[in-house]
Short mmCIF file of C-alpha atoms in Angstrom, two decimals:
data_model
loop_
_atom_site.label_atom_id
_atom_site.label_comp_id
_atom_site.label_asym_id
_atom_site.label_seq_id
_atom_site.Cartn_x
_atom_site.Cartn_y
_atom_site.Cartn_z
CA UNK A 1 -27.69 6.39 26.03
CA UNK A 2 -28.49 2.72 24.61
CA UNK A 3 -29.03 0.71 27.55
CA UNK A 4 -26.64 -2.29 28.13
CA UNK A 5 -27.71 -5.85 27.37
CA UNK A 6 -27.12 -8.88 29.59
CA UNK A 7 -27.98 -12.48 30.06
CA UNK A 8 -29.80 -14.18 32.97
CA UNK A 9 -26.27 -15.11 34.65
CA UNK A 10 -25.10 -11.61 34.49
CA UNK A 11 -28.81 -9.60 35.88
CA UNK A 12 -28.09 -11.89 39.06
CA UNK A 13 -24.54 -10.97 39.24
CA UNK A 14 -24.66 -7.13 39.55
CA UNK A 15 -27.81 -7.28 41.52
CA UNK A 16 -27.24 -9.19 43.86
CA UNK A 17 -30.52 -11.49 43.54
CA UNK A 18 -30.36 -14.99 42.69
CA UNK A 19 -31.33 -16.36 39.75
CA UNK A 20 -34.14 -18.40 41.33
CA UNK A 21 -35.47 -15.35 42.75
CA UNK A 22 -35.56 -13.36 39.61
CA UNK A 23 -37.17 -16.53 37.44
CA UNK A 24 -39.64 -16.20 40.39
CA UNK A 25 -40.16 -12.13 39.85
CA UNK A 26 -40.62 -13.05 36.20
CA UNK A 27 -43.50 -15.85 37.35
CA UNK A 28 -45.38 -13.69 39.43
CA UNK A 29 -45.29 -10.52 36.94
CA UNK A 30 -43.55 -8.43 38.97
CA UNK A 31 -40.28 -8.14 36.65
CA UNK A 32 -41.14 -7.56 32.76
CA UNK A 33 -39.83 -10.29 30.56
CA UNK A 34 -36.28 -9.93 28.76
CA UNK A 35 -36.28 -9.89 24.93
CA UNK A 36 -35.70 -13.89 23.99
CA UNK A 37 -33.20 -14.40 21.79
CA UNK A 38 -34.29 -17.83 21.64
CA UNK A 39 -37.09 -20.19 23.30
CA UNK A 40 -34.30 -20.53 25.93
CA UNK A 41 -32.63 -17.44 26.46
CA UNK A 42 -33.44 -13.61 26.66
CA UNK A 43 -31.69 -10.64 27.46
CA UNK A 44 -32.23 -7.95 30.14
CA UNK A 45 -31.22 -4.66 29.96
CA UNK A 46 -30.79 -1.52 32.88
CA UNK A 47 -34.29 -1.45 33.64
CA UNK A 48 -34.57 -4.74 34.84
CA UNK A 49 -31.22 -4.35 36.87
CA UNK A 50 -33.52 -1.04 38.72
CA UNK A 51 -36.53 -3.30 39.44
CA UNK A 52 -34.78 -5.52 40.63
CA UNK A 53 -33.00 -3.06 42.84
CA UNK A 54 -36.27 -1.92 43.70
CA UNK A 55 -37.82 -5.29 44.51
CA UNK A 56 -34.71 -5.82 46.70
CA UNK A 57 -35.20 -2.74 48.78
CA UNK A 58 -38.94 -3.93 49.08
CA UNK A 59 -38.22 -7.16 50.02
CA UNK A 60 -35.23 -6.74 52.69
CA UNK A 61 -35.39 -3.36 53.64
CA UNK A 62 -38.99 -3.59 53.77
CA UNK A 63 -40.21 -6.69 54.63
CA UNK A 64 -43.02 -6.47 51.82
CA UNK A 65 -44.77 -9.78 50.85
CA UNK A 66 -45.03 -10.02 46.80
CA UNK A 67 -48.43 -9.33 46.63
CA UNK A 68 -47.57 -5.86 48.18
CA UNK A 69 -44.86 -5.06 46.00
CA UNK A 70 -47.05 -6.30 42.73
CA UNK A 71 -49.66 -3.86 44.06
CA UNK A 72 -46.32 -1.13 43.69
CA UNK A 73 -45.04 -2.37 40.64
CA UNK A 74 -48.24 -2.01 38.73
CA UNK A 75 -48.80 1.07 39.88
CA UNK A 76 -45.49 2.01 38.98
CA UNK A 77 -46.21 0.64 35.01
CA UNK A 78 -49.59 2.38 35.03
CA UNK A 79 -49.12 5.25 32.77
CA UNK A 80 -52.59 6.94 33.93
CA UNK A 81 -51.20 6.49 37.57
CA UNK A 82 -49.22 9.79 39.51
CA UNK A 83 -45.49 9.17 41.02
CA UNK A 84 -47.62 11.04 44.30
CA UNK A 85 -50.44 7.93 44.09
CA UNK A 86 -47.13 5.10 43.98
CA UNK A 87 -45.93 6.60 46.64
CA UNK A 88 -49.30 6.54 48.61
CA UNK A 89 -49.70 2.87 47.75
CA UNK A 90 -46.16 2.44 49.16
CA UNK A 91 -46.77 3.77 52.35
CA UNK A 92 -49.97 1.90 52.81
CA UNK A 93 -47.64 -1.44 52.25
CA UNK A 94 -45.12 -0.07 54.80
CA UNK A 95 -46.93 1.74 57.97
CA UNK A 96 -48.53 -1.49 60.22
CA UNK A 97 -51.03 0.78 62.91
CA UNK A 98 -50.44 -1.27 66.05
CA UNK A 99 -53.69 -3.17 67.40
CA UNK A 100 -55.63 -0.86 70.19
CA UNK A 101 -55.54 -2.47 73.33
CA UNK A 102 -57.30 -0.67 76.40
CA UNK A 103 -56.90 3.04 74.23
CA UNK A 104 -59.96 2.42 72.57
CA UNK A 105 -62.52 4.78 74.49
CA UNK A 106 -59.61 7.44 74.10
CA UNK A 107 -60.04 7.45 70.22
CA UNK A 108 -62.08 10.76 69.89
CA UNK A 109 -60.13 12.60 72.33
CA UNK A 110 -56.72 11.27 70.41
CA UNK A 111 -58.64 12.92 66.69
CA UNK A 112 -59.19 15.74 68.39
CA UNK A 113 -55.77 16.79 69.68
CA UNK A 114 -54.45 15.31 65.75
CA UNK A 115 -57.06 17.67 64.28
CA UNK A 116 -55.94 20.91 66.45
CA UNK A 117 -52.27 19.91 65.34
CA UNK A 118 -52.84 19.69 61.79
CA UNK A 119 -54.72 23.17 62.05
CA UNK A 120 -51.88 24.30 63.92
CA UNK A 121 -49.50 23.17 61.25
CA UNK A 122 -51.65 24.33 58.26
CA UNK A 123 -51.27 20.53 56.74
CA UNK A 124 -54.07 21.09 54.10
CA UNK A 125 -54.37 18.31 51.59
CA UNK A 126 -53.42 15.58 54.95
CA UNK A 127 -55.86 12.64 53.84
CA UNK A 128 -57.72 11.48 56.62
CA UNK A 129 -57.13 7.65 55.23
CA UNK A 130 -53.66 8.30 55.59
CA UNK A 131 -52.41 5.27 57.36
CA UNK A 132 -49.64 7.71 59.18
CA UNK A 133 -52.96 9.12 60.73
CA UNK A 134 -54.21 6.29 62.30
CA UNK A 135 -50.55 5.27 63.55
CA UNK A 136 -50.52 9.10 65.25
CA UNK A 137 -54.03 9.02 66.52
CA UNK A 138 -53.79 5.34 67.86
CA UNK A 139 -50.30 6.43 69.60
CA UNK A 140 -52.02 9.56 70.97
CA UNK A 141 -54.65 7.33 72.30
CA UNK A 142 -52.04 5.15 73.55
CA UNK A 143 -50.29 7.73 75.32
CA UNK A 144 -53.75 9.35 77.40
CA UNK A 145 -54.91 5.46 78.15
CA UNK A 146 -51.64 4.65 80.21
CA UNK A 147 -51.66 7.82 81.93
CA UNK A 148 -49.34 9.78 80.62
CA UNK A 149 -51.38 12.64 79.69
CA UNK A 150 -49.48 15.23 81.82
CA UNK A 151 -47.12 15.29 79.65
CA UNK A 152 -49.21 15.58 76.46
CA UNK A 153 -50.53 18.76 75.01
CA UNK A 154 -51.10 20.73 71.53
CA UNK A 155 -47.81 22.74 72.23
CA UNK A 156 -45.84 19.20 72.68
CA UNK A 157 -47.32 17.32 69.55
CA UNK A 158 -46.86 20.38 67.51
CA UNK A 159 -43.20 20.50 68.31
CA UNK A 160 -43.36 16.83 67.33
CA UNK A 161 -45.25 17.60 63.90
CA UNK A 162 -42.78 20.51 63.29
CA UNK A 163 -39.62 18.32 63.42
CA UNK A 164 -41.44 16.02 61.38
CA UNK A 165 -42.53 18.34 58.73
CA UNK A 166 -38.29 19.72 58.61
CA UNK A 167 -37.95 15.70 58.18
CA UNK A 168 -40.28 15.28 56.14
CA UNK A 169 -38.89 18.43 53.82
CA UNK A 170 -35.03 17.44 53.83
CA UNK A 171 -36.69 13.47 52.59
CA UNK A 172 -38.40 14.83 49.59
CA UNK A 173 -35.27 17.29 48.79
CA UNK A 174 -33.28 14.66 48.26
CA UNK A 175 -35.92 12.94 45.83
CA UNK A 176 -36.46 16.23 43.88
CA UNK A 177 -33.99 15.60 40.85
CA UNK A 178 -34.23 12.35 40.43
CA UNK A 179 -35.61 10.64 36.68
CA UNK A 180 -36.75 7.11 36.91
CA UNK A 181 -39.74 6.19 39.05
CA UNK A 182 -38.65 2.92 40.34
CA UNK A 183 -35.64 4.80 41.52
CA UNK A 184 -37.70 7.95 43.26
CA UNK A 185 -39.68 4.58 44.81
CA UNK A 186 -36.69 2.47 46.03
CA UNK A 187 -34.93 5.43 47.75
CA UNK A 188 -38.86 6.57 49.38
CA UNK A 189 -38.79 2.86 50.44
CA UNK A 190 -35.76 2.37 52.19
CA UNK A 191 -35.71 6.21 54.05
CA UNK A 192 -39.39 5.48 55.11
CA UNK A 193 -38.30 2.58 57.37
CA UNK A 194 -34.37 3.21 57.72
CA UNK A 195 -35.52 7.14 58.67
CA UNK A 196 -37.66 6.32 61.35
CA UNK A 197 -34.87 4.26 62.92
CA UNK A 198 -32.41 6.97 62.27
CA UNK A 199 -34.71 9.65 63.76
CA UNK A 200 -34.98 7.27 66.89
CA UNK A 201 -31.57 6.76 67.48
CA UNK A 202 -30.30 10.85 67.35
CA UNK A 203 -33.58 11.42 69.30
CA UNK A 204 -31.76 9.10 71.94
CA UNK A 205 -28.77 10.81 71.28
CA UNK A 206 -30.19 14.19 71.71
CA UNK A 207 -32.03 13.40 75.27
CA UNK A 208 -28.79 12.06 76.68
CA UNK A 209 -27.13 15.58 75.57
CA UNK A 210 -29.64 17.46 76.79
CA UNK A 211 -30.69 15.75 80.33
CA UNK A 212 -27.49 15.92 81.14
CA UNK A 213 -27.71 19.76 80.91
CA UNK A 214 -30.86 19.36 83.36
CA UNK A 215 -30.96 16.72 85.40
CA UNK A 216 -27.01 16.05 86.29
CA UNK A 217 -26.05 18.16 89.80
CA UNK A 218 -23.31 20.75 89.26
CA UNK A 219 -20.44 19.62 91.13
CA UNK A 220 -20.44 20.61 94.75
CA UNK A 221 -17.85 23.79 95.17
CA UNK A 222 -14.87 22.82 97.60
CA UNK A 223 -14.90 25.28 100.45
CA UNK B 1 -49.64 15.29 103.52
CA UNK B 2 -50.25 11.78 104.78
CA UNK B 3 -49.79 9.14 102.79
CA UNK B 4 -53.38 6.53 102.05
CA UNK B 5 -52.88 3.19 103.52
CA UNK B 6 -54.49 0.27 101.48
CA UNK B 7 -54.59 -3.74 101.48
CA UNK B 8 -53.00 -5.67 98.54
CA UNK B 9 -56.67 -5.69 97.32
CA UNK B 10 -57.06 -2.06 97.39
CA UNK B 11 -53.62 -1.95 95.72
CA UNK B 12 -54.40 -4.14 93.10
CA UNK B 13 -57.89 -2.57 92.38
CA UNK B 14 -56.16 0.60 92.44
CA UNK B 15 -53.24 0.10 90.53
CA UNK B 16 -54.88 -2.30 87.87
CA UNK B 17 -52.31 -5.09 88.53
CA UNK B 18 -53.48 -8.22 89.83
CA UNK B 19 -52.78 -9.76 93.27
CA UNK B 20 -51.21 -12.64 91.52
CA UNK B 21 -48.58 -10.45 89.64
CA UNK B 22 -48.07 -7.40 93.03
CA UNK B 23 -46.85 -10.78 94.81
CA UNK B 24 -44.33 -12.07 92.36
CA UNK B 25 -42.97 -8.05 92.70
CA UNK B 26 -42.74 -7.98 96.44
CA UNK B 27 -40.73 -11.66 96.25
CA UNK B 28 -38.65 -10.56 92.95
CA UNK B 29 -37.87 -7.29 95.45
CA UNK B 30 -39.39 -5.00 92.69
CA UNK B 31 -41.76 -3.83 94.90
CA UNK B 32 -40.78 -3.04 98.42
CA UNK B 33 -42.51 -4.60 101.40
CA UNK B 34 -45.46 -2.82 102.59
CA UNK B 35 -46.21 -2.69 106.59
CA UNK B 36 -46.80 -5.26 108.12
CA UNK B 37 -49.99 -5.53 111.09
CA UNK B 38 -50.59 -9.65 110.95
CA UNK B 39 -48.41 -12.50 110.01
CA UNK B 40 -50.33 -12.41 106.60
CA UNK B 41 -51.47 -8.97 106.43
CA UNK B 42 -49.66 -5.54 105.51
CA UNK B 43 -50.51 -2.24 104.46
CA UNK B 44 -49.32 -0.31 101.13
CA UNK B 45 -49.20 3.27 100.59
CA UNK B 46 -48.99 5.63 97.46
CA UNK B 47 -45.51 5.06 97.33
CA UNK B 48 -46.29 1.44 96.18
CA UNK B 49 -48.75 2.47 93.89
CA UNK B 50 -46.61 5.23 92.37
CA UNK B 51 -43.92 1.98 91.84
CA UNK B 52 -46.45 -0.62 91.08
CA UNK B 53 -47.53 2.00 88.05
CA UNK B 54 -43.89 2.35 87.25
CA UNK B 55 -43.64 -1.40 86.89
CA UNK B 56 -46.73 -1.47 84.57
CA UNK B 57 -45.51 1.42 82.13
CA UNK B 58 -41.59 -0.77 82.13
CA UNK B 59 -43.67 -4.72 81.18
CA UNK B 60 -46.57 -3.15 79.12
CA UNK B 61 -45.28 -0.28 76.92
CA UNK B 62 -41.33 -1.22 76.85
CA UNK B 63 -42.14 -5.05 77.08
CA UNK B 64 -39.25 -5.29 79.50
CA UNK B 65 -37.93 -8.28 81.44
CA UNK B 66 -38.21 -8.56 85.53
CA UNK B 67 -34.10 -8.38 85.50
CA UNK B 68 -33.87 -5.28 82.79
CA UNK B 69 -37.30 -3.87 85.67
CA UNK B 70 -34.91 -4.88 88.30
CA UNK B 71 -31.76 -3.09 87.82
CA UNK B 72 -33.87 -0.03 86.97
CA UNK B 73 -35.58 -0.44 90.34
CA UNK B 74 -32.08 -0.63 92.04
CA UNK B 75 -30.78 2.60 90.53
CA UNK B 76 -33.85 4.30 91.41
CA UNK B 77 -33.41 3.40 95.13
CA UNK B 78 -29.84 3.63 95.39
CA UNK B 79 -29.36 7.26 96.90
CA UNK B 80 -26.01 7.21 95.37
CA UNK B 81 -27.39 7.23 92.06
CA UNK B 82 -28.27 10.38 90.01
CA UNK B 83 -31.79 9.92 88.00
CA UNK B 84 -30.00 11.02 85.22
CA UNK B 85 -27.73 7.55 85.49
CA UNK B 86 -31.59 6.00 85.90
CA UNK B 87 -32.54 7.75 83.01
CA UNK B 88 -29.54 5.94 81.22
CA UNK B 89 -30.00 2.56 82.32
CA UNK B 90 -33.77 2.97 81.39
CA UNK B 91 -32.68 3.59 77.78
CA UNK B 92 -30.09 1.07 77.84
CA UNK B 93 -32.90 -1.30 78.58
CA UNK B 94 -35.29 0.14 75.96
CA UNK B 95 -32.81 0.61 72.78
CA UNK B 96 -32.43 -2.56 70.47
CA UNK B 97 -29.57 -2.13 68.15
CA UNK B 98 -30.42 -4.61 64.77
CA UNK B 99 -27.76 -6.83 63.99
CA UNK B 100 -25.85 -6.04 61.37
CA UNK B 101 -26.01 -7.47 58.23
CA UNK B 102 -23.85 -6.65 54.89
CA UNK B 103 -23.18 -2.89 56.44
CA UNK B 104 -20.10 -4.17 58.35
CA UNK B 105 -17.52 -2.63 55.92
CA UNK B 106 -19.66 0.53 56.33
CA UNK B 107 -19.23 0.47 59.60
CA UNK B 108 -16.19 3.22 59.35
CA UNK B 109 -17.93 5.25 57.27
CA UNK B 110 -21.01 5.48 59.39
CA UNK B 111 -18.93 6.55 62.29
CA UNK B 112 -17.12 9.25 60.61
CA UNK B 113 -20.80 10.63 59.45
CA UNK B 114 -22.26 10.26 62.79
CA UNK B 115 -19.03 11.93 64.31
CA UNK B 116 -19.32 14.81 61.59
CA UNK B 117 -22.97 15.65 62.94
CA UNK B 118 -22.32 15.15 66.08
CA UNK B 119 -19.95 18.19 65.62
CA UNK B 120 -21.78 20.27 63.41
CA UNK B 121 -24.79 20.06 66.18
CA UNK B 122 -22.23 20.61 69.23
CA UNK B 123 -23.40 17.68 71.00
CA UNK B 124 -20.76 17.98 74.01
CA UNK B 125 -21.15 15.24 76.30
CA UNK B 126 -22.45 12.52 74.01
CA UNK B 127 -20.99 9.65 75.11
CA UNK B 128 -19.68 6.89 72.26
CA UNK B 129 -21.82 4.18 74.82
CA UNK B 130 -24.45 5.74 74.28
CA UNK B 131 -26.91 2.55 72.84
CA UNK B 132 -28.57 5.75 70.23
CA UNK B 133 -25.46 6.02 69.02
CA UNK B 134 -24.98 2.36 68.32
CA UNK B 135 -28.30 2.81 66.65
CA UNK B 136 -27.55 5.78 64.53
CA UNK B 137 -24.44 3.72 63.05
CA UNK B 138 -25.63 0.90 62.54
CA UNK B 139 -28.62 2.67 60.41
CA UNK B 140 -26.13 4.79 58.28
CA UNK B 141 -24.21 1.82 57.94
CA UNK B 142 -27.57 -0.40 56.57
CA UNK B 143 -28.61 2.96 54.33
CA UNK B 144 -24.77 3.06 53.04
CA UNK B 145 -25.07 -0.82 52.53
CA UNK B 146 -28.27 -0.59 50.84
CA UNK B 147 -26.94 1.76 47.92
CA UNK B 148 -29.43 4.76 49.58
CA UNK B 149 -26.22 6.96 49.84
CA UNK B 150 -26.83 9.36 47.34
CA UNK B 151 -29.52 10.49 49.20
CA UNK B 152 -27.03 10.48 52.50
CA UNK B 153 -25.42 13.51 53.54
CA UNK B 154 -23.93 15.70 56.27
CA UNK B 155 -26.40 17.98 55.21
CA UNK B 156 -29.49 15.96 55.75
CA UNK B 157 -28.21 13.56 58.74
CA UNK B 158 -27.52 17.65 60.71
CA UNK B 159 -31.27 18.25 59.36
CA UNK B 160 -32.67 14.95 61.37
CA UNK B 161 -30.35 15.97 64.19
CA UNK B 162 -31.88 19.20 64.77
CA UNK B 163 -35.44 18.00 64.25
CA UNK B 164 -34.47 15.68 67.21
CA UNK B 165 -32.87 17.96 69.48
CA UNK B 166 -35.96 19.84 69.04
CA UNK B 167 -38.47 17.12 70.11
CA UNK B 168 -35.60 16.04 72.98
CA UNK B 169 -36.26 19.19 74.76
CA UNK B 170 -39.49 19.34 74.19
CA UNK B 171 -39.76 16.33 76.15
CA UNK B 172 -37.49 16.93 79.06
CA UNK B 173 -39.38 20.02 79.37
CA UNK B 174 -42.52 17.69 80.27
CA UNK B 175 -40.49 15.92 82.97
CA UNK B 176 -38.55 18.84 84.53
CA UNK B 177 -41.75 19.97 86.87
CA UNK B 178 -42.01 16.71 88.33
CA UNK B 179 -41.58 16.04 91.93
CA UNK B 180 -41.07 11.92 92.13
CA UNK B 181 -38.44 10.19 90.35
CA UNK B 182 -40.40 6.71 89.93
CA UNK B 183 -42.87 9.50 87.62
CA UNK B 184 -40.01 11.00 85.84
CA UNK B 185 -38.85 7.48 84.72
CA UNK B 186 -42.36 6.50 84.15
CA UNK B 187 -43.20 9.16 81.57
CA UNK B 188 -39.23 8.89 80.18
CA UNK B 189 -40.17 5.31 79.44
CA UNK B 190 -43.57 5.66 77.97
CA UNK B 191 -42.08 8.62 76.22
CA UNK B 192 -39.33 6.88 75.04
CA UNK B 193 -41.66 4.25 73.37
CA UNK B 194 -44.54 5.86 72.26
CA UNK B 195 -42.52 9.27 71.30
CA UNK B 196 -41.06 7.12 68.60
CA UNK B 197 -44.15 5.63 66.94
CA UNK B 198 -45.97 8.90 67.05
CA UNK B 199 -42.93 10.87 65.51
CA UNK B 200 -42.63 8.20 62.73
CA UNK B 201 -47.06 9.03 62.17
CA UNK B 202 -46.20 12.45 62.08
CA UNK B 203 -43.24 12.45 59.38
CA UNK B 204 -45.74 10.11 57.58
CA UNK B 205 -48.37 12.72 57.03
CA UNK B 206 -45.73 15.43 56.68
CA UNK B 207 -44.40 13.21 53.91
CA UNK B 208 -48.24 13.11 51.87
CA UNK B 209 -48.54 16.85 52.32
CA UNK B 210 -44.64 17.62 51.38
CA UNK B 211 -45.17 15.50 48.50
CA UNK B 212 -48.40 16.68 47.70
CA UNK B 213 -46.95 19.82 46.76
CA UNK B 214 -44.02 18.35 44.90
CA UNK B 215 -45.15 14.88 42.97
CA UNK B 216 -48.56 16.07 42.03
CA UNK B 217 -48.89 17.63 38.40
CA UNK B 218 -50.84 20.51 38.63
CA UNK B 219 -53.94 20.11 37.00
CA UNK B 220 -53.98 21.14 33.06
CA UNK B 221 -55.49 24.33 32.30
CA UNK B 222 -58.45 24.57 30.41
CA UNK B 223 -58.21 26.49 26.84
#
């Protein structure tokens, strides 16, 4: 399939990013230059239009600063790099690990109980720089700092890592038959952050369903 | 068993909230008066520290305001009031629906999904106010606007529904056992919160180890 051509005017069009922005992509090296038909004019073809769809979903969806989503991009162009190492870098970009406050003398306890669930799991090959790791281990610390430690045990956080990993499963299913990298990236990028929220929101869902079941009185029977 | 009697600075020592902040409760009516034995001198009991704890959990983990603490406190004292409409107003308070932008004309759409899996997963009783529910749309909606909808199905939305039912009852199991409502809410809240971050960890690592298996090449076999 020959890829279609297009003019500056037109790449801004169907994307959807100004033409300021994309002169600025071009500046900073994170679009590749369009083939110059002349000192003042160059054309751009469909792999621009998915960068720039990419760089998009970085940007808005994400939140990424440029020098974040050059770190992507180049590992997207590097033809020694793995789609599974892009991916990593992406992450890294996305996951922010909040600042311990007060949790920190419950770190080793909070490893622990992330160690036993990962065991528990069988999650070989989880990378202890992971930056999902610290985010779980700082929560967990979180959690057993302001006392709610009652309610925290293996049993809990593995049914927690379990619903994750069925997550986690359906996410990459969805990825599976996909061609183009930047693509694979751009749809990794926006379920990373717009999954969480959607996870959130049915979890919410789901505890109104089901403390209704247990914590609403039956109706009183009318003698 | 008899309740401990304590002075505000046994209370504040106690609790880990300073005198300073227990008074602006008691005139705010967050925290109820304690007993009084001088004109300037009354004693508290674990029922204030059990509430005093409550408050902490609702300004320090949900970064809520005195009036969002205050109608929370209400419900909880009203004896009209089932803790499962507590429970609601809690989350009410917690959930932040993003504003839309672009995924209005989605809007539709998103319902109809949400409605879909709400069937397929026989959520009975879910009620369209429901703030999770706002949030579930108006994420569909954003994936939808975002061109991330090949990736959307009913499929895959019913496969993040069950994954959250899952950890749902896994945490109302935690709370069933306990005896006080101000703990109930306490741990709902900090649940609530924290459940969130350490569920978005967990699909984080699940999402390296899922796509360790998929995106990474085995390695080349030696002739």
């Amino acid at each position: 399939m020959a890829a279609a051509t297009m003019r500056m005017a037109e790449l801004s069009g169907t994307s959807g990013v100004s033409v300021a922005s994309i002169k600025l992509y071009l500046r900073e090296g994170l679009l590749p230059a369009g083939r110059h038909t002349s000192p003042n004019q160059a054309l751009y073809d469909d792999r621009h239009l998915q960068r720039l769809t990419l760089i998009r979903a970085l940007r808005e969806v994400a939140g990424l600063s440029l020098a974040s989503i050059r770190a992507i991009v180049d590992s997207l162009d590097n033809p020694e790099t793995e789609l599974f190492d892009t991916l990593s870098t992406m992450q890294s970009a996305i996951i922010s690990v909040p600042e311990g406050r007060g949790e920190h003398d419950r770190r080793e306890e909070a490893q622990q109980l992330v160690d036993a669930v990962v065991a528990e799991r069988g999650w070989v090959g989880a990378s202890p720089e992971n930056p999902s790791r610290a985010l779980v281990e700082a929560t967990v610390a979180r959690i057993l700092a302001v006392g709610a430690d009652p309610a925290l045990s293996v049993p809990l956080l593995d049914a927690y890592a379990r619903a994750a990993e069925v997550v986690a499963r359906a996410d990459l299913a969805g990825l599976r038959d996909i061609a183009e990298n930047d693509r694979v990236i751009e749809l990794a990028v926006i379920w990373t952050v717009l999954g969480d929220s959607l996870l959130s929101g049915l979890r919410g869902m789901a505890h109104e369903v089901v403390s209704r079941q247990e914590f609403v009185a039956p109706p009183k029977a009318v003698e």
